[in-house]
Tab-separated table of N, CA and C in Angstrom:
chain	number	residue	atom	x	y	z
A	283	MET	N	0.854	-1.178	0.000
A	283	MET	CA	0.000	0.000	0.000
A	283	MET	C	0.893	1.232	0.000
A	284	THR	N	0.497	2.232	-0.756
A	284	THR	CA	1.227	3.490	-0.833
A	284	THR	C	0.287	4.636	-0.470
A	285	MET	N	0.763	5.539	0.378
A	285	MET	CA	0.006	6.730	0.727
A	285	MET	C	0.587	7.891	-0.066
A	286	LEU	N	-0.281	8.605	-0.774
A	286	LEU	CA	0.130	9.832	-1.443
A	286	LEU	C	-0.290	11.010	-0.575
A	287	ASP	N	0.649	11.862	-0.221
A	287	ASP	CA	0.367	13.164	0.390
A	287	ASP	C	0.469	14.172	-0.738
A	288	ILE	N	-0.610	14.865	-1.017
A	288	ILE	CA	-0.675	15.771	-2.157
A	288	ILE	C	-1.004	17.167	-1.640
A	289	TYR	N	-0.174	18.128	-2.005
A	289	TYR	CA	-0.359	19.526	-1.601
A	289	TYR	C	-0.622	20.365	-2.839
A	290	ILE	N	-1.693	21.175	-2.770
A	290	ILE	CA	-2.069	22.029	-3.891
A	290	ILE	C	-2.639	23.329	-3.327
A	291	LYS	N	-2.486	24.417	-4.051
A	291	LYS	CA	-3.032	25.698	-3.590
A	291	LYS	C	-4.520	25.561	-3.308
A	292	ALA	N	-4.983	26.201	-2.259
A	292	ALA	CA	-6.370	26.059	-1.806
A	292	ALA	C	-7.380	26.459	-2.882
A	293	ASP	N	-7.038	27.426	-3.726
A	293	ASP	CA	-8.000	27.846	-4.750
A	293	ASP	C	-8.177	26.809	-5.864
A	294	SER	N	-7.358	25.768	-5.882
A	294	SER	CA	-7.499	24.679	-6.859
A	294	SER	C	-8.173	23.447	-6.257
A	295	LYS	N	-8.573	23.536	-5.000
A	295	LYS	CA	-9.127	22.390	-4.275
A	295	LYS	C	-10.336	21.774	-4.969
A	296	ASP	N	-11.275	22.586	-5.410
A	296	ASP	CA	-12.491	22.053	-6.021
A	296	ASP	C	-12.198	21.354	-7.344
A	297	ASN	N	-11.354	21.949	-8.182
A	297	ASN	CA	-10.973	21.314	-9.450
A	297	ASN	C	-10.250	20.001	-9.195
A	298	PHE	N	-9.398	19.991	-8.187
A	298	PHE	CA	-8.642	18.796	-7.848
A	298	PHE	C	-9.588	17.686	-7.370
A	299	THR	N	-10.515	18.033	-6.487
A	299	THR	CA	-11.487	17.065	-5.987
A	299	THR	C	-12.320	16.503	-7.133
A	300	ASP	N	-12.769	17.379	-8.017
A	300	ASP	CA	-13.549	16.938	-9.178
A	300	ASP	C	-12.747	15.964	-10.036
A	301	PHE	N	-11.452	16.244	-10.237
A	301	PHE	CA	-10.597	15.370	-11.022
A	301	PHE	C	-10.527	13.978	-10.389
A	302	LEU	N	-10.305	13.925	-9.080
A	302	LEU	CA	-10.228	12.627	-8.405
A	302	LEU	C	-11.538	11.848	-8.551
A	303	LEU	N	-12.649	12.504	-8.270
A	303	LEU	CA	-13.942	11.825	-8.323
A	303	LEU	C	-14.281	11.376	-9.740
A	304	LYS	N	-14.014	12.228	-10.704
A	304	LYS	CA	-14.294	11.910	-12.115
A	304	LYS	C	-13.501	10.692	-12.577
A	305	ASN	N	-12.322	10.486	-12.007
A	305	ASN	CA	-11.457	9.383	-12.400
A	305	ASN	C	-11.567	8.170	-11.481
A	306	GLY	N	-12.621	8.136	-10.664
A	306	GLY	CA	-12.922	6.958	-9.871
A	306	GLY	C	-12.238	6.862	-8.520
A	307	TYR	N	-11.561	7.921	-8.086
A	307	TYR	CA	-10.922	7.925	-6.762
A	307	TYR	C	-11.884	8.578	-5.776
A	308	ASP	N	-12.586	7.759	-5.012
A	308	ASP	CA	-13.636	8.298	-4.154
A	308	ASP	C	-13.430	7.964	-2.678
A	309	ASP	N	-12.204	7.630	-2.312
A	309	ASP	CA	-11.901	7.316	-0.914
A	309	ASP	C	-10.585	8.005	-0.552
A	310	PHE	N	-10.681	9.258	-0.124
A	310	PHE	CA	-9.487	10.043	0.198
A	310	PHE	C	-9.813	11.040	1.294
A	311	PHE	N	-8.785	11.638	1.839
A	311	PHE	CA	-8.927	12.623	2.912
A	311	PHE	C	-8.497	13.993	2.403
A	312	TYR	N	-9.180	15.031	2.897
A	312	TYR	CA	-8.845	16.417	2.573
A	312	TYR	C	-8.628	17.171	3.889
A	313	ILE	N	-7.576	17.981	3.924
A	313	ILE	CA	-7.251	18.760	5.121
A	313	ILE	C	-6.860	20.177	4.697
A	314	ASP	N	-7.490	21.197	5.302
A	314	ASP	CA	-7.040	22.586	5.111
A	314	ASP	C	-5.694	22.722	5.793
A	315	THR	N	-4.743	23.354	5.139
A	315	THR	CA	-3.425	23.510	5.743
A	315	THR	C	-2.796	24.829	5.299
A	316	LYS	N	-1.738	25.212	5.938
A	316	LYS	CA	-1.022	26.455	5.627
A	316	LYS	C	0.439	26.149	5.326
A	317	LYS	N	0.993	26.891	4.403
A	317	LYS	CA	2.422	26.792	4.093
A	317	LYS	C	3.061	28.091	4.562
A	318	TYR	N	4.024	27.962	5.437
A	318	TYR	CA	4.749	29.137	5.910
A	318	TYR	C	5.952	29.355	5.011
A	319	ALA	N	6.221	30.613	4.696
A	319	ALA	CA	7.317	30.915	3.775
A	319	ALA	C	7.851	32.316	4.061
A	320	ALA	N	9.039	32.577	3.525
A	320	ALA	CA	9.621	33.912	3.623
A	320	ALA	C	8.730	34.904	2.883
A	321	LYS	N	8.675	36.119	3.363
A	321	LYS	CA	7.773	37.123	2.794
A	321	LYS	C	7.956	37.317	1.296
A	322	HIS	N	9.184	37.214	0.784
A	322	HIS	CA	9.397	37.422	-0.650
A	322	HIS	C	8.795	36.290	-1.491
A	323	MET	N	8.427	35.160	-0.857
A	323	MET	CA	7.819	34.044	-1.574
A	323	MET	C	6.292	34.128	-1.566
A	324	LEU	N	5.739	35.037	-0.787
A	324	LEU	CA	4.296	35.171	-0.658
A	324	LEU	C	3.778	36.216	-1.624
A	325	GLN	N	2.558	36.007	-2.136
A	325	GLN	CA	2.078	36.854	-3.216
A	325	GLN	C	1.110	37.942	-2.785
A	326	GLY	N	0.009	37.589	-2.173
A	326	GLY	CA	-1.009	38.577	-1.842
A	326	GLY	C	-0.726	39.312	-0.545
A	327	ASP	N	-1.458	40.397	-0.329
A	327	ASP	CA	-1.303	41.181	0.906
A	327	ASP	C	-1.586	40.331	2.137
A	328	GLU	N	-2.666	39.540	2.088
A	328	GLU	CA	-3.026	38.703	3.232
A	328	GLU	C	-1.912	37.691	3.529
A	329	GLU	N	-1.356	37.115	2.472
A	329	GLU	CA	-0.265	36.158	2.666
A	329	GLU	C	0.947	36.830	3.292
A	330	GLN	N	1.279	38.035	2.848
A	330	GLN	CA	2.464	38.706	3.367
A	330	GLN	C	2.278	39.129	4.823
A	331	VAL	N	1.073	39.521	5.190
A	331	VAL	CA	0.811	39.912	6.574
A	331	VAL	C	0.865	38.691	7.495
A	332	SER	N	0.248	37.597	7.067
A	332	SER	CA	0.184	36.406	7.920
A	332	SER	C	1.452	35.555	7.830
A	333	GLY	N	2.200	35.691	6.745
A	333	GLY	CA	3.403	34.891	6.555
A	333	GLY	C	3.126	33.477	6.096
A	334	ARG	N	1.918	33.239	5.562
A	334	ARG	CA	1.577	31.880	5.139
A	334	ARG	C	0.634	31.894	3.940
A	335	GLN	N	0.628	30.773	3.219
A	335	GLN	CA	-0.259	30.569	2.085
A	335	GLN	C	-1.249	29.466	2.424
A	336	SER	N	-2.449	29.578	1.878
A	336	SER	CA	-3.461	28.547	2.096
A	336	SER	C	-3.275	27.421	1.088
A	337	TYR	N	-3.233	26.204	1.598
A	337	TYR	CA	-3.080	25.013	0.772
A	337	TYR	C	-4.133	23.989	1.142
A	338	ALA	N	-4.340	23.060	0.242
A	338	ALA	CA	-5.173	21.894	0.492
A	338	ALA	C	-4.248	20.686	0.497
A	339	MET	N	-4.430	19.806	1.476
A	339	MET	CA	-3.655	18.577	1.511
A	339	MET	C	-4.632	17.410	1.347
A	340	PHE	N	-4.305	16.531	0.432
A	340	PHE	CA	-5.100	15.333	0.209
A	340	PHE	C	-4.246	14.123	0.553
A	341	LYS	N	-4.863	13.148	1.175
A	341	LYS	CA	-4.214	11.869	1.474
A	341	LYS	C	-5.055	10.782	0.821
A	342	ILE	N	-4.378	9.924	0.077
A	342	ILE	CA	-5.079	8.822	-0.567
A	342	ILE	C	-4.203	7.580	-0.472
A	343	TYR	N	-4.825	6.466	-0.164
A	343	TYR	CA	-4.121	5.193	0.001
A	343	TYR	C	-4.488	4.280	-1.156
A	344	LEU	N	-3.466	3.808	-1.883
A	344	LEU	CA	-3.689	2.980	-3.068
A	344	LEU	C	-2.611	1.913	-3.173
A	345	GLU	N	-2.885	0.906	-3.997
A	345	GLU	CA	-1.837	-0.046	-4.329
A	345	GLU	C	-0.719	0.729	-5.029
A	346	HIS	N	0.512	0.281	-4.859
A	346	HIS	CA	1.680	1.051	-5.303
A	346	HIS	C	1.611	1.461	-6.778
A	347	ASP	N	1.339	0.533	-7.677
A	347	ASP	CA	1.315	0.866	-9.111
A	347	ASP	C	0.232	1.882	-9.447
A	348	VAL	N	-0.917	1.742	-8.814
A	348	VAL	CA	-2.024	2.679	-9.030
A	348	VAL	C	-1.635	4.066	-8.519
A	349	ALA	N	-0.991	4.122	-7.349
A	349	ALA	CA	-0.567	5.403	-6.760
A	349	ALA	C	0.441	6.116	-7.660
A	350	ILE	N	1.410	5.374	-8.196
A	350	ILE	CA	2.426	5.982	-9.054
A	350	ILE	C	1.792	6.514	-10.336
A	351	ASN	N	0.867	5.764	-10.919
A	351	ASN	CA	0.181	6.235	-12.129
A	351	ASN	C	-0.660	7.477	-11.846
A	352	LEU	N	-1.337	7.492	-10.706
A	352	LEU	CA	-2.122	8.676	-10.336
A	352	LEU	C	-1.202	9.879	-10.162
A	353	ALA	N	-0.093	9.705	-9.479
A	353	ALA	CA	0.846	10.812	-9.266
A	353	ALA	C	1.330	11.379	-10.604
A	354	ARG	N	1.654	10.510	-11.549
A	354	ARG	CA	2.093	10.979	-12.882
A	354	ARG	C	0.996	11.786	-13.566
A	355	ASN	N	-0.241	11.281	-13.512
A	355	ASN	CA	-1.358	11.983	-14.146
A	355	ASN	C	-1.630	13.328	-13.479
A	356	LEU	N	-1.515	13.377	-12.165
A	356	LEU	CA	-1.737	14.637	-11.456
A	356	LEU	C	-0.688	15.675	-11.823
A	357	LYS	N	0.572	15.251	-11.957
A	357	LYS	CA	1.650	16.179	-12.338
A	357	LYS	C	1.387	16.773	-13.717
A	358	LYS	N	0.804	15.992	-14.615
A	358	LYS	CA	0.472	16.481	-15.961
A	358	LYS	C	-0.704	17.458	-15.925
A	359	GLN	N	-1.656	17.181	-15.048
A	359	GLN	CA	-2.911	17.932	-15.009
A	359	GLN	C	-2.828	19.245	-14.225
A	360	PHE	N	-2.021	19.277	-13.156
A	360	PHE	CA	-1.995	20.428	-12.251
A	360	PHE	C	-0.581	20.982	-12.120
A	361	SER	N	-0.470	22.297	-12.199
A	361	SER	CA	0.824	22.929	-11.948
A	361	SER	C	0.917	23.271	-10.458
A	362	ASN	N	2.111	23.508	-9.991
A	362	ASN	CA	2.320	23.867	-8.577
A	362	ASN	C	1.717	22.849	-7.617
A	363	ILE	N	1.946	21.581	-7.892
A	363	ILE	CA	1.480	20.513	-7.023
A	363	ILE	C	2.699	19.791	-6.461
A	364	LYS	N	2.627	19.393	-5.210
A	364	LYS	CA	3.689	18.613	-4.570
A	364	LYS	C	3.077	17.282	-4.163
A	365	ILE	N	3.759	16.195	-4.520
A	365	ILE	CA	3.266	14.860	-4.204
A	365	ILE	C	4.380	14.065	-3.536
A	366	TYR	N	4.043	13.446	-2.415
A	366	TYR	CA	4.975	12.591	-1.687
A	366	TYR	C	4.341	11.208	-1.575
A	367	ALA	N	5.101	10.182	-1.914
A	367	ALA	CA	4.622	8.807	-1.840
A	367	ALA	C	5.348	8.089	-0.708
A	368	LEU	N	4.578	7.460	0.168
A	368	LEU	CA	5.123	6.734	1.303
A	368	LEU	C	4.575	5.321	1.333
A	369	GLN	N	5.452	4.352	1.484
A	369	GLN	CA	5.018	2.968	1.642
A	369	GLN	C	4.433	2.809	3.045
A	370	CYS	N	3.332	2.097	3.160
A	370	CYS	CA	2.718	1.883	4.466
A	370	CYS	C	1.913	0.599	4.449
A	371	GLU	N	1.459	0.190	5.607
A	371	GLU	CA	0.578	-0.960	5.685
A	371	GLU	C	-0.548	-0.659	6.661
A	372	ALA	N	-1.720	-1.142	6.329
A	372	ALA	CA	-2.893	-0.919	7.181
A	372	ALA	C	-2.808	-1.844	8.400
A	373	GLN	N	-3.282	-1.371	9.523
A	373	GLN	CA	-3.290	-2.174	10.755
A	373	GLN	C	-4.694	-2.623	11.065
């Protein structure tokens, strides 16, 4: 089993969710999260004042080959996405 941790800008959350559901991935977790960064890396006024950007984090557990194929497809479909794959086992 492989867990994908996927980070995407919060304003792309709905498009990302639609993509997963449309492609048959209907068992995943979504978490609101923040990315802290140096002020010169932040874009909007709100981001510069707070020192953070709003992100969406998705967690999905899949068989390894399926997870790797999904990660490749997501990289093609979405820009500014970060994906981490971790081997794990269910208890």
